[in-house]
PDB file of C-alpha atoms and ligand atoms in Angstrom:
ATOM      1  CA  MET A   1     -44.485 101.048   2.499  1.00 97.00           C
ATOM      2  CA  GLU A   2     -40.830 100.889   2.840  1.00 97.00           C
ATOM      3  CA  VAL A   3     -37.779 103.503   0.698  1.00 98.00           C
ATOM      4  CA  ILE A   4     -34.485 102.422   0.720  1.00 98.00           C
ATOM      5  CA  ILE A   5     -32.001 104.485  -0.512  1.00 98.00           C
ATOM      6  CA  GLN A   6     -28.908 103.241  -1.613  1.00 98.00           C
ATOM      7  CA  PRO A   7     -25.923 104.572  -3.199  1.00 98.00           C
ATOM      8  CA  THR A   8     -25.738 104.430  -6.856  1.00 98.00           C
ATOM      9  CA  ALA A   9     -28.144 102.630  -9.170  1.00 98.00           C
ATOM     10  CA  GLU A  10     -25.695  99.394 -10.087  1.00 98.00           C
ATOM     11  CA  ALA A  11     -26.149  98.599  -5.802  1.00 98.00           C
ATOM     12  CA  ALA A  12     -29.860  99.752  -6.377  1.00 98.00           C
ATOM     13  CA  VAL A  13     -30.252  96.591  -8.723  1.00 98.00           C
ATOM     14  CA  LYS A  14     -27.949  94.231  -6.800  1.00 98.00           C
ATOM     15  CA  LEU A  15     -30.587  94.437  -3.892  1.00 98.00           C
ATOM     16  CA  THR A  16     -33.485  94.411  -6.358  1.00 98.00           C
ATOM     17  CA  ALA A  17     -31.858  91.394  -7.599  1.00 98.00           C
ATOM     18  CA  ARG A  18     -31.022  89.775  -4.564  1.00 98.00           C
ATOM     19  CA  VAL A  19     -34.626  90.447  -3.449  1.00 98.00           C
ATOM     20  CA  LEU A  20     -35.687  88.112  -6.367  1.00 98.00           C
ATOM     21  CA  GLY A  21     -33.032  85.373  -5.894  1.00 98.00           C
ATOM     22  CA  ASP A  22     -33.713  84.892  -2.120  1.00 98.00           C
ATOM     23  CA  ALA A  23     -37.057  84.697  -2.614  1.00 98.00           C
ATOM     24  CA  LEU A  24     -37.080  82.207  -5.224  1.00 98.00           C
ATOM     25  CA  ARG A  25     -34.873  80.384  -2.958  1.00 98.00           C
ATOM     26  CA  ARG A  26     -37.647  80.287  -0.318  1.00 98.00           C
ATOM     27  CA  ASN A  27     -40.118  79.623  -3.238  1.00 98.00           C
ATOM     28  CA  PRO A  28     -39.012  77.788  -6.329  1.00 98.00           C
ATOM     29  CA  GLU A  29     -42.613  77.819  -7.330  1.00 98.00           C
ATOM     30  CA  MET A  30     -42.922  81.400  -7.618  1.00 98.00           C
ATOM     31  CA  VAL A  31     -44.774  83.581  -9.375  1.00 99.00           C
ATOM     32  CA  PHE A  32     -43.405  86.162 -10.685  1.00 99.00           C
ATOM     33  CA  GLY A  33     -44.925  89.979 -12.037  1.00 99.00           C
ATOM     34  CA  LEU A  34     -42.470  91.256 -14.079  1.00 99.00           C
ATOM     35  CA  ALA A  35     -41.568  94.745 -15.988  1.00 98.00           C
ATOM     36  CA  THR A  36     -39.522  95.897 -18.889  1.00 98.00           C
ATOM     37  CA  GLY A  37     -37.745  99.295 -19.307  1.00 96.00           C
ATOM     38  CA  ALA A  38     -34.283 100.274 -19.414  1.00 97.00           C
ATOM     39  CA  THR A  39     -34.384 100.147 -15.842  1.00 98.00           C
ATOM     40  CA  MET A  40     -34.441  96.596 -15.745  1.00 98.00           C
ATOM     41  CA  GLU A  41     -32.148  95.220 -18.289  1.00 98.00           C
ATOM     42  CA  SER A  42     -29.007  95.001 -15.957  1.00 98.00           C
ATOM     43  CA  VAL A  43     -31.514  93.499 -12.843  1.00 99.00           C
ATOM     44  CA  TYR A  44     -31.975  90.722 -16.149  1.00 99.00           C
ATOM     45  CA  ALA A  45     -28.439  90.622 -16.751  1.00 98.00           C
ATOM     46  CA  GLU A  46     -27.465  90.190 -12.825  1.00 98.00           C
ATOM     47  CA  LEU A  47     -30.584  87.264 -12.480  1.00 99.00           C
ATOM     48  CA  VAL A  48     -28.730  85.650 -15.305  1.00 99.00           C
ATOM     49  CA  ARG A  49     -25.145  85.759 -13.857  1.00 98.00           C
ATOM     50  CA  MET A  50     -26.634  84.509 -10.529  1.00 98.00           C
ATOM     51  CA  HIS A  51     -27.847  82.038 -12.396  1.00 98.00           C
ATOM     52  CA  ARG A  52     -24.540  81.188 -13.769  1.00 98.00           C
ATOM     53  CA  GLU A  53     -22.479  81.462 -10.915  1.00 98.00           C
ATOM     54  CA  GLU A  54     -24.980  80.788  -8.326  1.00 98.00           C
ATOM     55  CA  LYS A  55     -27.184  78.098  -9.622  1.00 98.00           C
ATOM     56  CA  LEU A  56     -30.731  80.003  -8.998  1.00 98.00           C
ATOM     57  CA  ASP A  57     -32.700  77.658  -9.983  1.00 98.00           C
ATOM     58  CA  PHE A  58     -36.168  78.500 -12.767  1.00 99.00           C
ATOM     59  CA  ALA A  59     -36.756  75.178 -13.373  1.00 98.00           C
ATOM     60  CA  ASN A  60     -39.954  75.644 -10.925  1.00 98.00           C
ATOM     61  CA  ALA A  61     -40.621  79.424 -11.802  1.00 99.00           C
ATOM     62  CA  LYS A  62     -43.693  80.823 -14.007  1.00 98.00           C
ATOM     63  CA  THR A  63     -43.844  84.647 -14.557  1.00 99.00           C
ATOM     64  CA  PHE A  64     -46.586  86.853 -16.326  1.00 99.00           C
ATOM     65  CA  ASN A  65     -45.665  90.531 -17.694  1.00 99.00           C
ATOM     66  CA  LEU A  66     -47.186  93.318 -16.528  1.00 98.00           C
ATOM     67  CA  ASP A  67     -47.639  94.764 -20.477  1.00 98.00           C
ATOM     68  CA  GLU A  68     -47.435  94.149 -24.087  1.00 98.00           C
ATOM     69  CA  TYR A  69     -47.642  96.662 -26.563  1.00 98.00           C
ATOM     70  CA  ILE A  70     -50.524  95.865 -29.258  1.00 98.00           C
ATOM     71  CA  GLY A  71     -49.555  94.566 -32.608  1.00 98.00           C
ATOM     72  CA  LEU A  72     -45.925  93.882 -32.622  1.00 98.00           C
ATOM     73  CA  PRO A  73     -45.374  89.819 -32.992  1.00 97.00           C
ATOM     74  CA  PRO A  74     -43.007  88.452 -30.351  1.00 97.00           C
ATOM     75  CA  GLU A  75     -40.145  88.544 -33.312  1.00 97.00           C
ATOM     76  CA  ASP A  76     -40.365  92.609 -33.434  1.00 97.00           C
ATOM     77  CA  LYS A  77     -37.325  93.328 -31.492  1.00 97.00           C
ATOM     78  CA  ASN A  78     -39.908  96.465 -29.792  1.00 98.00           C
ATOM     79  CA  SER A  79     -41.945  94.061 -28.120  1.00 98.00           C
ATOM     80  CA  TYR A  80     -42.087  93.163 -24.390  1.00 98.00           C
ATOM     81  CA  ARG A  81     -41.782  89.303 -25.816  1.00 98.00           C
ATOM     82  CA  TYR A  82     -38.173  89.728 -27.530  1.00 98.00           C
ATOM     83  CA  TYR A  83     -37.416  91.650 -24.540  1.00 98.00           C
ATOM     84  CA  MET A  84     -37.583  89.545 -22.403  1.00 98.00           C
ATOM     85  CA  ASP A  85     -36.715  86.195 -24.339  1.00 98.00           C
ATOM     86  CA  ASN A  86     -33.711  88.668 -24.898  1.00 98.00           C
ATOM     87  CA  HIS A  87     -32.828  90.089 -21.812  1.00 98.00           C
ATOM     88  CA  LEU A  88     -33.389  86.845 -19.224  1.00 98.00           C
ATOM     89  CA  PHE A  89     -35.204  84.029 -20.884  1.00 99.00           C
ATOM     90  CA  ASN A  90     -33.266  82.718 -23.144  1.00 98.00           C
ATOM     91  CA  HIS A  91     -30.436  83.120 -20.540  1.00 98.00           C
ATOM     92  CA  ILE A  92     -31.839  81.041 -17.388  1.00 98.00           C
ATOM     93  CA  ASN A  93     -33.537  77.877 -16.580  1.00 98.00           C
ATOM     94  CA  ILE A  94     -36.693  79.011 -17.506  1.00 98.00           C
ATOM     95  CA  LYS A  95     -39.878  76.727 -18.942  1.00 98.00           C
ATOM     96  CA  LYS A  96     -40.318  78.875 -21.699  1.00 98.00           C
ATOM     97  CA  ALA A  97     -44.345  77.578 -21.512  1.00 98.00           C
ATOM     98  CA  ASN A  98     -44.458  79.274 -17.796  1.00 98.00           C
ATOM     99  CA  THR A  99     -43.424  82.511 -18.839  1.00 99.00           C
ATOM    100  CA  HIS A 100     -46.558  84.973 -19.987  1.00 98.00           C
ATOM    101  CA  LEU A 101     -47.418  88.263 -20.975  1.00 98.00           C
ATOM    102  CA  PRO A 102     -50.498  89.542 -22.569  1.00 98.00           C
ATOM    103  CA  ASP A 103     -50.523  88.574 -26.579  1.00 98.00           C
ATOM    104  CA  GLY A 104     -50.549  91.742 -28.338  1.00 98.00           C
ATOM    105  CA  MET A 105     -51.019  90.417 -31.852  1.00 98.00           C
ATOM    106  CA  THR A 106     -54.562  88.629 -30.704  1.00 98.00           C
ATOM    107  CA  ASN A 107     -57.372  89.221 -32.331  1.00 98.00           C
ATOM    108  CA  ASP A 108     -59.814  89.320 -29.509  1.00 98.00           C
ATOM    109  CA  ILE A 109     -58.621  92.771 -27.913  1.00 97.00           C
ATOM    110  CA  ALA A 110     -61.822  93.047 -25.931  1.00 97.00           C
ATOM    111  CA  GLY A 111     -60.852  89.516 -24.527  1.00 98.00           C
ATOM    112  CA  GLU A 112     -57.360  89.776 -23.995  1.00 98.00           C
ATOM    113  CA  GLY A 113     -57.259  91.165 -20.355  1.00 98.00           C
ATOM    114  CA  ALA A 114     -59.970  88.121 -19.453  1.00 98.00           C
ATOM    115  CA  ARG A 115     -57.634  85.390 -20.674  1.00 98.00           C
ATOM    116  CA  TYR A 116     -54.935  87.226 -18.775  1.00 98.00           C
ATOM    117  CA  GLU A 117     -56.419  87.865 -15.827  1.00 98.00           C
ATOM    118  CA  ALA A 118     -57.886  84.099 -15.912  1.00 98.00           C
ATOM    119  CA  ALA A 119     -54.377  82.149 -16.640  1.00 98.00           C
ATOM    120  CA  ILE A 120     -52.852  84.663 -13.514  1.00 98.00           C
ATOM    121  CA  LYS A 121     -55.764  83.248 -11.422  1.00 98.00           C
ATOM    122  CA  ALA A 122     -55.319  79.786 -12.074  1.00 98.00           C
ATOM    123  CA  VAL A 123     -51.738  79.465 -10.920  1.00 98.00           C
ATOM    124  CA  GLY A 124     -52.722  81.117  -7.459  1.00 98.00           C
ATOM    125  CA  GLY A 125     -51.483  84.585  -8.340  1.00 98.00           C
ATOM    126  CA  ILE A 126     -48.122  86.482  -8.064  1.00 99.00           C
ATOM    127  CA  ASP A 127     -46.233  86.031  -5.575  1.00 99.00           C
ATOM    128  CA  LEU A 128     -44.486  89.370  -6.057  1.00 99.00           C
ATOM    129  CA  GLN A 129     -44.809  92.327  -8.491  1.00 99.00           C
ATOM    130  CA  LEU A 130     -41.087  93.828  -9.805  1.00 99.00           C
ATOM    131  CA  LEU A 131     -42.467  96.738 -10.949  1.00 98.00           C
ATOM    132  CA  GLY A 132     -40.533 100.231 -12.385  1.00 98.00           C
ATOM    133  CA  ILE A 133     -42.063 103.800 -13.298  1.00 98.00           C
ATOM    134  CA  GLY A 134     -42.812 105.802 -15.989  1.00 95.00           C
ATOM    135  CA  GLN A 135     -42.127 109.798 -16.596  1.00 92.00           C
ATOM    136  CA  ASP A 136     -45.217 109.875 -15.659  1.00 94.00           C
ATOM    137  CA  GLY A 137     -45.987 107.802 -13.422  1.00 97.00           C
ATOM    138  CA  HIS A 138     -47.430 104.629 -14.628  1.00 96.00           C
ATOM    139  CA  ILE A 139     -46.657 101.295 -13.379  1.00 98.00           C
ATOM    140  CA  GLY A 140     -47.316  98.642 -16.041  1.00 98.00           C
ATOM    141  CA  PHE A 141     -49.028 101.587 -19.204  1.00 97.00           C
ATOM    142  CA  ASN A 142     -51.841 102.340 -16.598  1.00 98.00           C
ATOM    143  CA  GLU A 143     -51.730 105.706 -17.650  1.00 97.00           C
ATOM    144  CA  PRO A 144     -52.904 108.834 -15.252  1.00 97.00           C
ATOM    145  CA  LEU A 145     -56.128 108.457 -14.766  1.00 97.00           C
ATOM    146  CA  SER A 146     -56.370 105.238 -15.542  1.00 98.00           C
ATOM    147  CA  SER A 147     -58.800 103.746 -11.786  1.00 98.00           C
ATOM    148  CA  LEU A 148     -57.092 102.720  -9.549  1.00 98.00           C
ATOM    149  CA  ASN A 149     -59.560  98.775  -9.099  1.00 98.00           C
ATOM    150  CA  SER A 150     -59.330  98.595 -12.889  1.00 98.00           C
ATOM    151  CA  ARG A 151     -57.533  95.198 -14.514  1.00 98.00           C
ATOM    152  CA  THR A 152     -55.777  93.758 -17.772  1.00 98.00           C
ATOM    153  CA  ARG A 153     -57.135  95.670 -20.468  1.00 98.00           C
ATOM    154  CA  ASP A 154     -55.565  97.898 -23.365  1.00 98.00           C
ATOM    155  CA  LYS A 155     -55.202 101.073 -22.833  1.00 97.00           C
ATOM    156  CA  SER A 156     -53.816 104.089 -25.064  1.00 97.00           C
ATOM    157  CA  LEU A 157     -50.613 106.080 -24.681  1.00 97.00           C
ATOM    158  CA  THR A 158     -50.638 109.329 -23.348  1.00 95.00           C
ATOM    159  CA  PRO A 159     -47.615 112.088 -26.190  1.00 95.00           C
ATOM    160  CA  LEU A 160     -45.160 111.711 -22.607  1.00 93.00           C
ATOM    161  CA  THR A 161     -45.227 107.482 -23.230  1.00 94.00           C
ATOM    162  CA  LEU A 162     -45.244 107.513 -26.565  1.00 96.00           C
ATOM    163  CA  GLU A 163     -42.036 110.414 -27.020  1.00 95.00           C
ATOM    164  CA  GLN A 164     -40.245 108.133 -23.839  1.00 92.00           C
ATOM    165  CA  ASN A 165     -40.661 104.638 -25.728  1.00 95.00           C
ATOM    166  CA  GLY A 166     -40.625 105.742 -29.362  1.00 97.00           C
ATOM    167  CA  ILE A 167     -36.949 106.420 -29.193  1.00 96.00           C
ATOM    168  CA  TYR A 168     -36.412 102.519 -29.734  1.00 96.00           C
ATOM    169  CA  PHE A 169     -38.448 102.472 -32.925  1.00 97.00           C
ATOM    170  CA  ASP A 170     -37.666 103.768 -36.087  1.00 96.00           C
ATOM    171  CA  PRO A 171     -38.761 105.982 -37.126  1.00 96.00           C
ATOM    172  CA  PRO A 172     -40.191 106.714 -33.734  1.00 96.00           C
ATOM    173  CA  GLU A 173     -43.550 106.523 -35.069  1.00 95.00           C
ATOM    174  CA  SER A 174     -44.085 103.867 -35.544  1.00 96.00           C
ATOM    175  CA  MET A 175     -44.913 103.040 -31.509  1.00 98.00           C
ATOM    176  CA  PRO A 176     -47.386 101.392 -31.154  1.00 98.00           C
ATOM    177  CA  ARG A 177     -50.776 104.316 -29.183  1.00 98.00           C
ATOM    178  CA  ARG A 178     -51.833 101.387 -27.778  1.00 98.00           C
ATOM    179  CA  ALA A 179     -50.550  98.186 -25.121  1.00 98.00           C
ATOM    180  CA  PHE A 180     -52.320  95.739 -23.141  1.00 98.00           C
ATOM    181  CA  THR A 181     -51.522  95.910 -19.545  1.00 98.00           C
ATOM    182  CA  MET A 182     -52.630  94.580 -16.482  1.00 98.00           C
ATOM    183  CA  GLY A 183     -54.420  96.978 -14.359  1.00 98.00           C
ATOM    184  CA  VAL A 184     -53.366  99.055 -10.891  1.00 98.00           C
ATOM    185  CA  GLY A 185     -55.656  96.637  -9.643  1.00 98.00           C
ATOM    186  CA  THR A 186     -54.061  93.690 -10.381  1.00 98.00           C
ATOM    187  CA  ILE A 187     -51.127  94.849  -9.168  1.00 99.00           C
ATOM    188  CA  LEU A 188     -52.399  95.436  -5.884  1.00 98.00           C
ATOM    189  CA  ASP A 189     -53.386  91.822  -5.817  1.00 98.00           C
ATOM    190  CA  ALA A 190     -49.087  90.920  -5.935  1.00 99.00           C
ATOM    191  CA  ARG A 191     -48.402  89.388  -2.558  1.00 98.00           C
ATOM    192  CA  ARG A 192     -45.315  91.643  -2.344  1.00 98.00           C
ATOM    193  CA  ILE A 193     -44.731  94.387  -4.650  1.00 99.00           C
ATOM    194  CA  VAL A 194     -41.406  95.744  -5.662  1.00 99.00           C
ATOM    195  CA  MET A 195     -39.846  98.519  -7.757  1.00 99.00           C
ATOM    196  CA  LEU A 196     -36.760  99.845  -8.810  1.00 99.00           C
ATOM    197  CA  VAL A 197     -36.271 103.459  -9.627  1.00 98.00           C
ATOM    198  CA  THR A 198     -32.955 104.976 -10.822  1.00 98.00           C
ATOM    199  CA  GLY A 199     -31.681 108.275 -11.965  1.00 98.00           C
ATOM    200  CA  GLU A 200     -32.389 112.067 -11.943  1.00 98.00           C
ATOM    201  CA  ARG A 201     -34.807 112.231 -14.477  1.00 97.00           C
ATOM    202  CA  LYS A 202     -37.447 110.037 -12.196  1.00 98.00           C
ATOM    203  CA  ALA A 203     -36.488 111.708  -9.026  1.00 98.00           C
ATOM    204  CA  GLN A 204     -39.548 114.822  -9.089  1.00 98.00           C
ATOM    205  CA  ILE A 205     -42.240 111.101 -10.327  1.00 98.00           C
ATOM    206  CA  ILE A 206     -40.927 109.115  -7.517  1.00 98.00           C
ATOM    207  CA  ALA A 207     -41.117 111.704  -4.653  1.00 98.00           C
ATOM    208  CA  ARG A 208     -45.094 112.519  -6.060  1.00 98.00           C
ATOM    209  CA  ALA A 209     -45.826 108.289  -5.802  1.00 98.00           C
ATOM    210  CA  VAL A 210     -44.334 108.057  -2.355  1.00 98.00           C
ATOM    211  CA  GLU A 211     -45.232 110.456  -0.741  1.00 98.00           C
ATOM    212  CA  GLY A 212     -48.548 112.637  -2.714  1.00 97.00           C
ATOM    213  CA  PRO A 213     -51.628 111.388  -2.174  1.00 98.00           C
ATOM    214  CA  VAL A 214     -52.753 109.090  -3.613  1.00 98.00           C
ATOM    215  CA  SER A 215     -54.218 110.159  -6.953  1.00 98.00           C
ATOM    216  CA  SER A 216     -54.950 108.073 -10.549  1.00 98.00           C
ATOM    217  CA  MET A 217     -53.135 111.176 -12.186  1.00 98.00           C
ATOM    218  CA  VAL A 218     -49.623 108.762 -11.277  1.00 98.00           C
ATOM    219  CA  THR A 219     -51.079 105.493 -11.005  1.00 98.00           C
ATOM    220  CA  ALA A 220     -47.732 104.203  -8.849  1.00 98.00           C
ATOM    221  CA  SER A 221     -49.099 105.666  -5.810  1.00 98.00           C
ATOM    222  CA  ALA A 222     -51.672 103.252  -5.469  1.00 98.00           C
ATOM    223  CA  ILE A 223     -48.739 101.123  -4.094  1.00 98.00           C
ATOM    224  CA  GLN A 224     -49.192 102.990  -1.003  1.00 98.00           C
ATOM    225  CA  PHE A 225     -52.486 100.732  -0.874  1.00 98.00           C
ATOM    226  CA  HIS A 226     -50.281  97.700  -0.687  1.00 98.00           C
ATOM    227  CA  THR A 227     -49.286  96.080   2.852  1.00 98.00           C
ATOM    228  CA  ASN A 228     -45.859  94.729   1.773  1.00 98.00           C
ATOM    229  CA  ALA A 229     -44.343  97.092  -0.676  1.00 98.00           C
ATOM    230  CA  VAL A 230     -41.085  97.695  -0.985  1.00 98.00           C
ATOM    231  CA  VAL A 231     -39.080 101.269  -3.428  1.00 98.00           C
ATOM    232  CA  ILE A 232     -35.547 100.513  -4.457  1.00 98.00           C
ATOM    233  CA  LEU A 233     -33.226 103.944  -5.219  1.00 98.00           C
ATOM    234  CA  ASP A 234     -30.296 104.917  -5.952  1.00 98.00           C
ATOM    235  CA  GLU A 235     -29.062 108.677  -5.173  1.00 98.00           C
ATOM    236  CA  ALA A 236     -30.181 110.574  -8.244  1.00 98.00           C
ATOM    237  CA  ALA A 237     -33.541 109.257  -7.768  1.00 98.00           C
ATOM    238  CA  ALA A 238     -34.740 110.000  -4.148  1.00 98.00           C
ATOM    239  CA  GLY A 239     -33.561 113.797  -4.503  1.00 98.00           C
ATOM    240  CA  CYS A 240     -36.664 115.011  -3.772  1.00 98.00           C
ATOM    241  CA  LEU A 241     -38.458 112.650  -0.958  1.00 98.00           C
ATOM    242  CA  GLN A 242     -38.523 114.940   2.202  1.00 98.00           C
ATOM    243  CA  GLY A 243     -38.542 111.540   4.589  1.00 97.00           C
ATOM    244  CA  ARG A 244     -34.753 110.106   4.087  1.00 96.00           C
ATOM    245  CA  ASP A 245     -33.839 110.485   7.383  1.00 96.00           C
ATOM    246  CA  TYR A 246     -36.178 107.728   8.544  1.00 97.00           C
ATOM    247  CA  TYR A 247     -36.088 105.659   5.383  1.00 98.00           C
ATOM    248  CA  ASN A 248     -32.505 105.346   6.476  1.00 97.00           C
ATOM    249  CA  TRP A 249     -33.383 104.972   9.962  1.00 97.00           C
ATOM    250  CA  SER A 250     -35.793 102.039   9.135  1.00 96.00           C
ATOM    251  CA  PHE A 251     -33.846  99.986   6.397  1.00 97.00           C
ATOM    252  CA  ASN A 252     -30.619 100.297   9.379  1.00 96.00           C
ATOM    253  CA  ASN A 253     -33.126  99.500  12.154  1.00 97.00           C
ATOM    254  CA  GLU A 254     -35.387  96.458  10.769  1.00 96.00           C
ATOM    255  CA  PRO A 255     -34.271  93.698  10.905  1.00 96.00           C
ATOM    256  CA  CYS A 256     -35.861  91.822   7.725  1.00 94.00           C
ATOM    257  CA  TRP A 257     -33.085  93.979   6.069  1.00 96.00           C
ATOM    258  CA  GLU A 258     -30.514  92.745   8.271  1.00 96.00           C
ATOM    259  CA  PRO A 259     -28.835  89.962   5.357  1.00 95.00           C
ATOM    260  CA  TYR A 260     -29.120  93.526   2.950  1.00 96.00           C
ATOM    261  CA  ARG A 261     -27.562  96.195   4.597  1.00 93.00           C
TER     262      ARG A 261
HETATM  263  C1  GLP B 301     -41.921 101.190 -19.730  1.00 87.17           C
HETATM  264  C2  GLP B 301     -43.604 100.213 -19.352  1.00 87.17           C
HETATM  265  C3  GLP B 301     -43.574 100.277 -17.343  1.00 87.17           C
HETATM  266  C4  GLP B 301     -41.835 100.368 -17.027  1.00 87.17           C
HETATM  267  C5  GLP B 301     -41.251 102.082 -17.523  1.00 87.17           C
HETATM  268  C6  GLP B 301     -39.180 102.812 -17.949  1.00 87.17           C
HETATM  269  O1  GLP B 301     -43.141 102.386 -19.762  1.00 87.17           O
HETATM  270  N1  GLP B 301     -43.968  99.992 -19.458  1.00 87.17           N
HETATM  271  O2  GLP B 301     -43.441  99.279 -16.383  1.00 87.17           O
HETATM  272  O3  GLP B 301     -41.892 100.965 -15.780  1.00 87.17           O
HETATM  273  O4  GLP B 301     -41.531 101.660 -19.167  1.00 87.17           O
HETATM  274  O5  GLP B 301     -39.035 102.619 -18.486  1.00 87.17           O
HETATM  275  P1  GLP B 301     -37.640 102.558 -17.972  1.00 87.17           P
HETATM  276  O6  GLP B 301     -36.992 101.478 -17.177  1.00 87.17           O
HETATM  277  O7  GLP B 301     -36.800 102.641 -19.413  1.00 87.17           O
HETATM  278  O8  GLP B 301     -37.252 104.282 -18.008  1.00 87.17           O
END
């Protein structure tokens, strides 16, 4: 794992978008794993800008989102399908048929996970998975105690997640209590992982995920098992890390990061 600390959230977002954009330029048929949440809104805004101003071409790209609320139709403004259309897909030249999220309205809740896994497999797996982190250390909606081998399935959400994401719902209690999420094992199958975390409120949990023991209590810590993972932070989110000097030295000296310094 590598950790890159940028001076500001804006710089961390730009670096993240550039890593995704460069990957797409190298391989126009990229399969992206995508995330939602407030942090990612500015990443998608930057990708839209790169599409408009730098001709970043999504015509042959495919996407699979991490998760979706159970019971919200695509037109509900709190569904992740709505979020993705609104922040990204409607503003770039991706084919809608190539954008995938779990079906929050399916009648086959038990079968949806296997269907989603098969769809990912059918395109050859995910090349680059974008990740954020929840306040309780989740990736996707893999709440504490999720098996580190888990696959896509339905999952009940923790009180902390209901509190964190309930602010988007009116009333907050109308937030679904369950969601589909890729499993931790599904996420670890991606060929590359890029995690973006900004802001002081995430400083403690990201330190536990990056430097703490691997534990299903903090499912983000499972990315320590991944052989090609980078965590991009702003100064505020990096505040509790112990190994900052080494991470900074590494970013400033590793040849692969030269174009990004
Ligand atoms: C939701 C998503 C996660 C995301 C998290 C962070 O819970 N399921 O994938 O990492 O939000 O959200 P934010 O960026 O709003 O802090």
